[in-house]
Coordinates of C-alpha atoms and ligand atoms in Angstrom, one line a residue:
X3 CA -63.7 42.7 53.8
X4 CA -66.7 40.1 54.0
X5 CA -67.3 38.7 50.8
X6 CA -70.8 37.7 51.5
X7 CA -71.5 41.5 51.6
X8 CA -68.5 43.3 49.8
X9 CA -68.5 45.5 53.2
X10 CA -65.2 46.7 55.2
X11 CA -65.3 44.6 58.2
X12 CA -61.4 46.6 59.7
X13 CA -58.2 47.9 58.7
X14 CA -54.9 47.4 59.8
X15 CA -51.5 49.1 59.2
X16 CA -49.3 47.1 57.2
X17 CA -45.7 46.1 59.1
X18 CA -42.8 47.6 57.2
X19 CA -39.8 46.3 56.3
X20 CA -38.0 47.8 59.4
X21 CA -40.5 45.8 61.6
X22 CA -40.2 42.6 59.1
X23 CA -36.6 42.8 59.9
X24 CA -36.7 43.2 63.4
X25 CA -39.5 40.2 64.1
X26 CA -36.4 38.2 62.2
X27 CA -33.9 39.2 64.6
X28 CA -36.5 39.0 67.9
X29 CA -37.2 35.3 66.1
X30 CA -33.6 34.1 66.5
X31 CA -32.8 35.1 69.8
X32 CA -36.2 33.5 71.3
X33 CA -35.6 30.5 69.0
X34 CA -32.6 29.4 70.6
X35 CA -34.4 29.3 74.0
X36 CA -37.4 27.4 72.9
X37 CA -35.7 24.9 70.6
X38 CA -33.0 23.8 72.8
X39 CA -33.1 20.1 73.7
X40 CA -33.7 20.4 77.1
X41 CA -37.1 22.6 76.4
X42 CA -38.3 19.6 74.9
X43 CA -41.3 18.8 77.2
X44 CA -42.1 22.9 77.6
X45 CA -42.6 22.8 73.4
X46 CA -44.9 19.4 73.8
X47 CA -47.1 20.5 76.9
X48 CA -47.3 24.2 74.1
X49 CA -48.7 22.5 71.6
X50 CA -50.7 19.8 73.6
X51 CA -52.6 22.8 75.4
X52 CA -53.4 23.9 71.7
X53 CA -55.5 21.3 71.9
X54 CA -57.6 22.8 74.4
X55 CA -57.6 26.5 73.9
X56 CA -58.1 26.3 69.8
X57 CA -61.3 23.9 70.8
X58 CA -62.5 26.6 73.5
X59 CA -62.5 29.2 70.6
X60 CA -64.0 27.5 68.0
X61 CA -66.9 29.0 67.8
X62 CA -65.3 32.5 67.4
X63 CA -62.7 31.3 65.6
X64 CA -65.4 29.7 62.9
X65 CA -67.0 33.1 63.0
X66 CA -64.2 35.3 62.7
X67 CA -62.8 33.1 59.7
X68 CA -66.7 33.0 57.8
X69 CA -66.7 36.4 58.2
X70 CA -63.3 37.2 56.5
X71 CA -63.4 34.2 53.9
X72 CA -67.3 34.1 53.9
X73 CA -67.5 30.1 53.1
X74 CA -70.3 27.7 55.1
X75 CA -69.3 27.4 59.0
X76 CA -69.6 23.9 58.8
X77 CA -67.3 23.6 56.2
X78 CA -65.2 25.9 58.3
X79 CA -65.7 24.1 61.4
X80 CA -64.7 20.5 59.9
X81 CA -61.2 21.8 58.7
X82 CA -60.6 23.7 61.9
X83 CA -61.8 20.5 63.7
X84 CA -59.1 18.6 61.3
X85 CA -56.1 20.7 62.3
X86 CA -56.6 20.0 65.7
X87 CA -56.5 16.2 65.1
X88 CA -52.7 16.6 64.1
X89 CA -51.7 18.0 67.6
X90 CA -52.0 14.5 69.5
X91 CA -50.4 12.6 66.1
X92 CA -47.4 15.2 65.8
X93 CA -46.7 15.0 69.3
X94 CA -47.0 11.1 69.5
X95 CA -44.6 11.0 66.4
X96 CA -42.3 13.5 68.0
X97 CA -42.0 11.6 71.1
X98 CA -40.9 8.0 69.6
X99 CA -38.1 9.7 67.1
X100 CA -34.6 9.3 67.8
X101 CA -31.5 10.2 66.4
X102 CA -30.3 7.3 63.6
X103 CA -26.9 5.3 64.3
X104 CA -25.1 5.2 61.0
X105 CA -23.9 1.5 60.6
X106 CA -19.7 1.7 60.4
X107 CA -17.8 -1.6 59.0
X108 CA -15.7 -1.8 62.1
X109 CA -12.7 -2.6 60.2
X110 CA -12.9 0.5 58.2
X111 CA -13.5 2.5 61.2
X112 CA -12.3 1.2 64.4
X113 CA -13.9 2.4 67.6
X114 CA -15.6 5.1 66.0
X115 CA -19.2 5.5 65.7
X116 CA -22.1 7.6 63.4
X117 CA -25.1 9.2 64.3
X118 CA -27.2 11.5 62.1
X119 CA -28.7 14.1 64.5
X120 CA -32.2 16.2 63.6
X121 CA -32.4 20.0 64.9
X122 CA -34.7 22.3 64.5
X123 CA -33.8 24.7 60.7
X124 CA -34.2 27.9 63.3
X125 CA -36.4 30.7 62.1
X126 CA -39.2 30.0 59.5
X127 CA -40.5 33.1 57.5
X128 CA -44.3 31.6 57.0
X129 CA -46.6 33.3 54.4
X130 CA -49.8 32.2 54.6
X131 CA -53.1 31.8 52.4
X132 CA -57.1 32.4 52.9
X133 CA -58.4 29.9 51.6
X134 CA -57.8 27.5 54.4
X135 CA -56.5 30.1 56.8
X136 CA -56.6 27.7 60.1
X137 CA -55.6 24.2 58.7
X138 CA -53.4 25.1 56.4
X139 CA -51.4 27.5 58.7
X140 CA -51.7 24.7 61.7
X141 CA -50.2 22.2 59.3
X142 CA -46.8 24.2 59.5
X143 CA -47.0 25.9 62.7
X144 CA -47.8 22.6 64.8
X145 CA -45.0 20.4 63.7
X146 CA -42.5 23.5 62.9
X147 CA -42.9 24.6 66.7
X148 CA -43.0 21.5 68.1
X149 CA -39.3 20.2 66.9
X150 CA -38.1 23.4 68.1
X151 CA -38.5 26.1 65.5
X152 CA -39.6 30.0 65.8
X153 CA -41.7 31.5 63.3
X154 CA -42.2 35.1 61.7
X155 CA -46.0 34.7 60.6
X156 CA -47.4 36.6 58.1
X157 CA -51.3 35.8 56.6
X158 CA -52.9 36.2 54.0
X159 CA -54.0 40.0 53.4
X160 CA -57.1 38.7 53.3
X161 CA -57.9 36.8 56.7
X162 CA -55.4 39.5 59.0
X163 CA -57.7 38.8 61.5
X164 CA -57.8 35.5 61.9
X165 CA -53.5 35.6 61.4
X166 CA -53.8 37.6 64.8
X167 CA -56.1 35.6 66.5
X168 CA -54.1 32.5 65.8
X169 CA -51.2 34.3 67.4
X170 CA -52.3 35.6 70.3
X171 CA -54.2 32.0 71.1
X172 CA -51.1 30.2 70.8
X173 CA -49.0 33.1 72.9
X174 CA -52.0 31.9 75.8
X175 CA -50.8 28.4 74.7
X176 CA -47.2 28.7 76.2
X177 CA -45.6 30.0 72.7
X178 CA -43.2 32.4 73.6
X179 CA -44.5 36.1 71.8
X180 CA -40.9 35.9 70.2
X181 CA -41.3 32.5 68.8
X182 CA -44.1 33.3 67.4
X183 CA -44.5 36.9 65.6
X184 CA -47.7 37.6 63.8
X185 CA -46.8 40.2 60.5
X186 CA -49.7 42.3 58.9
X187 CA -49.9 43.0 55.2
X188 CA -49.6 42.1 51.6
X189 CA -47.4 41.2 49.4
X190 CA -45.1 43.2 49.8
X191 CA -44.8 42.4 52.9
X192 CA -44.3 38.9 52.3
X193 CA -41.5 40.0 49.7
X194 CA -39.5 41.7 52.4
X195 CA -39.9 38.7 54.7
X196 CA -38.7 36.6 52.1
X197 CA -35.1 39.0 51.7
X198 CA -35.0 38.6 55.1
X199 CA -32.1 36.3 56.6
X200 CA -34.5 33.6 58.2
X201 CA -33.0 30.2 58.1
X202 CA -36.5 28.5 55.8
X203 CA -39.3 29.7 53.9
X204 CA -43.0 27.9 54.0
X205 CA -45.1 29.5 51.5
X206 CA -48.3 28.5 50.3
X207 CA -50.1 30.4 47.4
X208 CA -50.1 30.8 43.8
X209 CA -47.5 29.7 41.2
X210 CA -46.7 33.4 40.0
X211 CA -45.8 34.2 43.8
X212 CA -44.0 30.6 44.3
X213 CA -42.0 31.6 41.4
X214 CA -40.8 34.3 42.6
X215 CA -40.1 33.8 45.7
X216 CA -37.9 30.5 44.1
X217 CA -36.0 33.2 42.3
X218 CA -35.1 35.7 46.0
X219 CA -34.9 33.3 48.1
X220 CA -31.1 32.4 47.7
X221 CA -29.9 28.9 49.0
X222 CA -32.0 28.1 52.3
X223 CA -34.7 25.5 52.9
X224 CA -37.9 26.2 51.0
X225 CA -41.2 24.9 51.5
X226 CA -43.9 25.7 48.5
X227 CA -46.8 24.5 48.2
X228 CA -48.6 25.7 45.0
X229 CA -51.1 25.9 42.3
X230 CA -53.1 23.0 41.1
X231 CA -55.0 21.9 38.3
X232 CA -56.4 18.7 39.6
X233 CA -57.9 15.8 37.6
X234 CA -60.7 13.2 38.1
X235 CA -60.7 10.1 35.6
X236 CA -64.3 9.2 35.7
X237 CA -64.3 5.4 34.1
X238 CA -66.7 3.0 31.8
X239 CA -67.7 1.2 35.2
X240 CA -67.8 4.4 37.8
X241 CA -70.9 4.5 39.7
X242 CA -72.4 7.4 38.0
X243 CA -74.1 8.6 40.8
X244 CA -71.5 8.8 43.4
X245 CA -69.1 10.1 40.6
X246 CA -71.5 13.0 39.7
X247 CA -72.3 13.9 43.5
X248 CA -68.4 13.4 44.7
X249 CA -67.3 15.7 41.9
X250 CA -69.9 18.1 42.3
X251 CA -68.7 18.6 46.2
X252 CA -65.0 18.2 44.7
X253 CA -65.3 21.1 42.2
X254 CA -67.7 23.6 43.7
X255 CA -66.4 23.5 46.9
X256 CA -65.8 26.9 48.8
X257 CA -67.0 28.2 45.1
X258 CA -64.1 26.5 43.6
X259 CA -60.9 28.1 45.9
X260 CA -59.5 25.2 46.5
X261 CA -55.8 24.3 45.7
X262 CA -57.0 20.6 45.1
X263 CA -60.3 21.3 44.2
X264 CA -61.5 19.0 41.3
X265 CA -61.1 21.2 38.1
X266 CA -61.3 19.3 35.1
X267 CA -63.1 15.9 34.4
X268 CA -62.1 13.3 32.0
X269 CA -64.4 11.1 31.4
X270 CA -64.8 8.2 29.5
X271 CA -67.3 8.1 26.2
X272 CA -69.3 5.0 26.9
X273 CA -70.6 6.7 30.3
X274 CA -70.3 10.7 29.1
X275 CA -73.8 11.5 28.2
X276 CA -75.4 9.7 31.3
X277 CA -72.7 11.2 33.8
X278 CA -73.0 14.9 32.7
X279 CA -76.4 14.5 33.3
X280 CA -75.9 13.6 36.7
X281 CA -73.2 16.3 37.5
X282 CA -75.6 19.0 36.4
X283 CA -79.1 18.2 38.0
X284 CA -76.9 17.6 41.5
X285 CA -75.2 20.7 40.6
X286 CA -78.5 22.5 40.1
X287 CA -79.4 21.4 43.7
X288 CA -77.0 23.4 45.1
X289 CA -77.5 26.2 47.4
X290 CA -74.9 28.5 46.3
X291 CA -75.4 31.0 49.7
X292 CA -75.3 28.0 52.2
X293 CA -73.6 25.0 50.9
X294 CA -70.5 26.4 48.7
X295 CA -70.0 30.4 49.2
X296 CA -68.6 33.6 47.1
X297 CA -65.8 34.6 45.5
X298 CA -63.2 36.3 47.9
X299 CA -63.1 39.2 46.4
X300 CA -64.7 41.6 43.3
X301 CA -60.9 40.8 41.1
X302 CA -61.4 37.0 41.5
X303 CA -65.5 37.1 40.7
X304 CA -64.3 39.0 37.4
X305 CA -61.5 36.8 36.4
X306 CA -63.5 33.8 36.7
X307 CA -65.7 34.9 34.5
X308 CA -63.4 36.1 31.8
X309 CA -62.1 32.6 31.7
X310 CA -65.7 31.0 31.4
X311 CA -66.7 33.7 29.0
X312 CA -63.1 32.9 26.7
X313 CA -64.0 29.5 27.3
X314 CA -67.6 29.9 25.2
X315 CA -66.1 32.3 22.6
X316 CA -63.6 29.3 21.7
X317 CA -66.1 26.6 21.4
X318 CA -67.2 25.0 24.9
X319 CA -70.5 24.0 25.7
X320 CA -71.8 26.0 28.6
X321 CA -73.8 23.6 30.1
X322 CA -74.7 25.4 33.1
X323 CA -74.2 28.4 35.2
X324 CA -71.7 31.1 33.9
X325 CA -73.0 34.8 35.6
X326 CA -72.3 36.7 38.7
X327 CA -75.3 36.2 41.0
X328 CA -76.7 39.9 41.3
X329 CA -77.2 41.4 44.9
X330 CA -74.1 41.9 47.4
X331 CA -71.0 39.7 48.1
X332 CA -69.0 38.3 44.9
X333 CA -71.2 35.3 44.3
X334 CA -70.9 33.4 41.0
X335 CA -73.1 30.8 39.9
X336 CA -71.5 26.9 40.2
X337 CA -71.0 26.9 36.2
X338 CA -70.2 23.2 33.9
X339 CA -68.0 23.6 31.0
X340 CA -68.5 21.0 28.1
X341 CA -64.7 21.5 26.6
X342 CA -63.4 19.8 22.8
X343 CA -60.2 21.9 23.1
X344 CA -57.2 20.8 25.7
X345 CA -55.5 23.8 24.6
X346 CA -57.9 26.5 26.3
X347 CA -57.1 28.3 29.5
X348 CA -59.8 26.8 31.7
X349 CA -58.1 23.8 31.0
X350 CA -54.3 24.3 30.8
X351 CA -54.7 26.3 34.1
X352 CA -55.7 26.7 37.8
X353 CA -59.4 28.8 37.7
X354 CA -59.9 29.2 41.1
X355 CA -63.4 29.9 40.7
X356 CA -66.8 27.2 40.5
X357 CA -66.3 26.1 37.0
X358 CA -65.8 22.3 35.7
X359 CA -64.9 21.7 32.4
X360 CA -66.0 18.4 31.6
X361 CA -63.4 16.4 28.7
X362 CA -65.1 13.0 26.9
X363 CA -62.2 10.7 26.0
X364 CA -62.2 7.4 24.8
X365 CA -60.8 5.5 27.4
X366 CA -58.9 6.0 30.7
X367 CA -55.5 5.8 28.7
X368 CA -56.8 9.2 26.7
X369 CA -57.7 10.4 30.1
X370 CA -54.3 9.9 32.0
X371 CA -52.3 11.3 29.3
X372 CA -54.5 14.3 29.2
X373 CA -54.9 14.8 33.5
X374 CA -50.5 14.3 32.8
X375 CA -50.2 16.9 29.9
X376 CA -50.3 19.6 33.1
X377 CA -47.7 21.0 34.7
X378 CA -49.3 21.3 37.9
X379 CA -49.2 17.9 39.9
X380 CA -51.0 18.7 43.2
X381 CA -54.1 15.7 43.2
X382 CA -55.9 14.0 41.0
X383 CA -59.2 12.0 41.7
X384 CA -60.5 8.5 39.9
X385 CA -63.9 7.2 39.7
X386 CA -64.3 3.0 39.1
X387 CA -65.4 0.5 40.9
X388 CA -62.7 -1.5 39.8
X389 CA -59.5 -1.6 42.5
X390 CA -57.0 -3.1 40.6
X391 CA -57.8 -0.8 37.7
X392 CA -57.8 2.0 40.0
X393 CA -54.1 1.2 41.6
X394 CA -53.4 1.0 38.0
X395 CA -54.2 4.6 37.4
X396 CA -53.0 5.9 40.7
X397 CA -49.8 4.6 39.6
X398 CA -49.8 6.2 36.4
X399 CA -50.9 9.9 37.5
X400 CA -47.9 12.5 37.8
X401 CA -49.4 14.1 41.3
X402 CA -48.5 13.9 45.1
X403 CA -52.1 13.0 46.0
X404 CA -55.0 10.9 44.9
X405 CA -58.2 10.2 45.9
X406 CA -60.2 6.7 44.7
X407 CA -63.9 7.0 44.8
X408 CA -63.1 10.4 47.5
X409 CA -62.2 13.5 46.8
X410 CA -60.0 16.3 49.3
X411 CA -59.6 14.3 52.1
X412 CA -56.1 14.6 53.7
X413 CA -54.4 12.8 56.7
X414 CA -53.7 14.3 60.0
X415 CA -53.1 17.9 60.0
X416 CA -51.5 17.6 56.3
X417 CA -49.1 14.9 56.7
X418 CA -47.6 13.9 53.5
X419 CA -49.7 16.6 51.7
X420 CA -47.8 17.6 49.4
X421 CA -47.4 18.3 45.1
X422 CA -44.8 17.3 42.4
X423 CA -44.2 19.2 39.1
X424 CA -44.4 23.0 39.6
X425 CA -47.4 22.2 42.3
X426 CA -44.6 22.7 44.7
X427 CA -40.8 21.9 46.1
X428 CA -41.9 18.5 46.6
X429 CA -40.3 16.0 49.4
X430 CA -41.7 12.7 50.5
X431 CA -40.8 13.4 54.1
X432 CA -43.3 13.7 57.0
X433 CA -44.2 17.6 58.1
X434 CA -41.7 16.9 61.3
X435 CA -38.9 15.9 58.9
X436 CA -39.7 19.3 56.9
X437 CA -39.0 21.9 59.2
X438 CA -35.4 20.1 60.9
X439 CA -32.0 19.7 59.7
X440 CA -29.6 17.2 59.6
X441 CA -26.6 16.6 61.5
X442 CA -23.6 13.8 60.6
X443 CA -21.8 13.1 63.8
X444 CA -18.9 10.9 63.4
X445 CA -17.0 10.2 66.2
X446 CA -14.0 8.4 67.0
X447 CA -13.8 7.3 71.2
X448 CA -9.5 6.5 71.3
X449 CA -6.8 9.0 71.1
X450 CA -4.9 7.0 68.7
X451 CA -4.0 8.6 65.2
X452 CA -5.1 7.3 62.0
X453 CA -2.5 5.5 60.1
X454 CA -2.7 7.8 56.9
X455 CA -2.3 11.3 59.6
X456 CA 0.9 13.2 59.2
X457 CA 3.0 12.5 62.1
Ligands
LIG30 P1 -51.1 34.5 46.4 O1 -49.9 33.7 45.9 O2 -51.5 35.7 45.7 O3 -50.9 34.9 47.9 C1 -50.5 34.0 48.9 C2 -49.7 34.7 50.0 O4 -48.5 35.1 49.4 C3 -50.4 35.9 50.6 O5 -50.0 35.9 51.9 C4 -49.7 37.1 49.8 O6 -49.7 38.2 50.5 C5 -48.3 36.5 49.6 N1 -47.6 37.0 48.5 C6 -48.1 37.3 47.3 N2 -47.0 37.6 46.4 C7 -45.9 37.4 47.1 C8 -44.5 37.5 46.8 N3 -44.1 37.9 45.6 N4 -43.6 37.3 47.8 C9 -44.0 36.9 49.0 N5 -45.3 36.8 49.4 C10 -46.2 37.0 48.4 O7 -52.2 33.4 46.5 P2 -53.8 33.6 46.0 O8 -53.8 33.6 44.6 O9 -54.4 34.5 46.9 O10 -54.2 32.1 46.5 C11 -54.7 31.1 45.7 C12 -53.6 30.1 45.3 O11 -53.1 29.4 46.4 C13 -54.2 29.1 44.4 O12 -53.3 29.0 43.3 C14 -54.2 27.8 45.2 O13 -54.1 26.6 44.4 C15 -53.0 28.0 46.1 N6 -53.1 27.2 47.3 C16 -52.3 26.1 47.4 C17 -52.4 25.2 48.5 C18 -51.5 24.0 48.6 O14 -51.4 23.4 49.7 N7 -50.8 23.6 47.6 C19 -53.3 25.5 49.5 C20 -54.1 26.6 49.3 C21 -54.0 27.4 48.2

């Protein structure tokens, strides 16, 4: 569906769990091919050529995602643009890692020798997301592939075509089709992926569908990368302007559905009146069609504004915005929430929608203890023009990612982008580290027994 329009742009059949099942099995015989040490160079020259062919398409690529997500095609463009930066740093990584010799005291362990050995984790059952539906399936299938893994692919529901088109372009790349299977449907599609017997699960998506995929997935490898509720701690000394037209992009971007979007604003009493002044006239500047986008779909456009309309009933100033923008497509009008109650919803949880709520606190200490009293720990964002105090705060903040005086940035093709508390199964590894297992190898070169063996 384009939800600029609310028109049916195609329909596909949904794969069942026969076919789910089968792409499994397909996976894991191609897989052993493909990630086999000696294919090495085939997998690099694979995803090199990505390079190439993803930058010939990206003009239908851009179109074919702005038609399915309906955001701006420049915003589009730049995080298609940023996926394909990864491929030269995942493959320069790649190249320079080597197995790790495990120091032995030699007197301990005479003529014997450790080395801890990386292989690929085999098949991955990927379920993907439409809010980012290039990047943030890149970021798993470029180093996943690379280190030698296959991968049963399922989008979102809601970008099917763009899941395909990402498959087929990377079949032309040199991906074998069994290495990489494209799946069609929903969620229950992406239920019977996850009962299926592949080695790892990469997930990104909501908390309710994190959850409970935590709870079927049984003991494997499992990647999740969730919810957020991301803060910005905007301080005494911020410049106000930057602050109010950085968090204006950071909250209203792609109308709000962004994991670490900017979605509620702390900020400190001595600057509040001047700042929220700023945040709205930039935010009234916006052009909602061209610079930020609609909802996905009609269900997300009403829930949004249930939560802005609970929001009023219980006391918060609506300082801007709150209505559906009449005509087609499931726009909503970028909407700022004064709020003098931590314990509302718009607060306490992810609206993945264009609303700030705006919090006046005394100080920064008020504001870090309130950005920490989530349980999502995706980002956060602070605004000072004091470093120390800002490495101060960084330090404080209970979240995988944060942003100084910037907002949503992230380094090459996701590296490191990842949440702690329920934002996610969080590791501090690099993305090639994430999709291979580890192998002790402890080897002893004479044929001499131990002293301890039975003889
Ligand atoms: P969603 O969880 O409903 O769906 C995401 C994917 O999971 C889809 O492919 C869907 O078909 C599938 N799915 C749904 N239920 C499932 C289940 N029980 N088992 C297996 N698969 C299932 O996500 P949504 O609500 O459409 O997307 C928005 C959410 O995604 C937001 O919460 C946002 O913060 C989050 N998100 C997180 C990141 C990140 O990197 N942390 C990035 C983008 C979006």
């Amino acid at each position: 569906m384009d939800p600029r329009s609310g028109e049916m742009v195609a329909e596909f059949r949904s794969s069942t769990a026969k076919e789910v099942k089968e792409a499994v099995q397909r996976a894991r015989v191609a897989q052993r091919g493909w990630g086999s040490s000696g294919n090495r160079e085939v997998r690099v020259a694979a995803i090199e050529a990505m390079e190439k062919v993803f930058a010939r398409e990206r003009e239908s690529m851009v179109d074919c995602i702005a038609r399915e997500v309906g955001f701006p095609r420049s915003d589009i463009a730049a995080s298609y643009n940023s996926a394909l930066r990864g491929i030269a740093y995942y493959v320069e990584r790649y190249r320079s890692m080597v197995d790790r010799d495990f120091p032995l005291d030699q007197t301990l362990w005479p003529n014997t020798e450790a080395r801890i050995v990386f292989e690929p984790q085999g098949v991955i059952g990927h379920i993907g997301i439409w809010n980012f539906p290039f990047w943030q399936t890149m970021i798993t299938a470029i180093p996943a592939l690379l280190v030698g893994n296959a991968i049963v692919f399922k989008p979102s529901e809601q970008v099917t075509m763009t899941g395909l088109r990402i498959a087929e372009l990377m079949h032309e790349c040199g991906v074998p089709r069994d290495v990489y299977i494209p799946l069609i449907g929903g969620a229950y599609v992406g239920r019977q992926l996850v009962r299926s017997d592949c080695d790892m699960l990469a997930f990104t998506g909501g908390m309710a569908a994190g959850n409970w995929i935590a709870n079927h997935a049984g003991v494997r490898p499992l990647l999740l990368e969730l919810s957020g509720n991301d803060a910005a701690v905007v301080c005494g000394d911020a410049d106000l302007e930057q602050a109010a037209m950085g968090i204006a992009t950071g909250t209203f971007a792609r109308a709000g559905q962004v994991c670490i979007r900017i979605k509620r604003v702390y900020v400190e009493e001595s600057v509040a009146e001047a700042f929220i002044q700023g945040l709205v006239a930039v935010t009234q500047r916006i052009n909602v069609k061209e610079r930020i986008g609609p909802l996905i779909r009609e269900e997300a456009r009403q829930e949004v504004d249930r939560v802005v309309i609970e929001a009023v009933d219980q006391g918060s100033r609506l300082l801007l915005g709150g209505k559906r923008i009449p005509g087609p497509g499931f726009f909503y009008e970028p909407t700022i929430l004064q709020v003098f109650d931590d314990r509302l919803e718009v607060i306490r949880e992810e609206t993945f929608g264009p609303v700030c709520s705006v919090r006046v606190v005394k100080d920064a200490g008020e504001a870090i203890d309130l950005a920490n009293s989530s349980r999502y720990g995706l980002g956060a964002t602070i605004w000072t023009q004091d470093m120390d105090n800002a490495q101060r705060i960084a330090s404080r903040l209970e979240v995988g990612n944060v942003w100084i005086n910037e907002w949503g940035r992230t380094l090459a093709c996701g590296e490191y982008f990842q949440g702690c508390k329920r934002s996610g199964i969080a590791s501090a590894s690099e993305r090639l580290m994430l999709f291979m297992k580890k192998k002790t190898v402890i080897t002893h070169r004479t044929s001499e027994p131990r002293p301890s063996w039975h003889k």
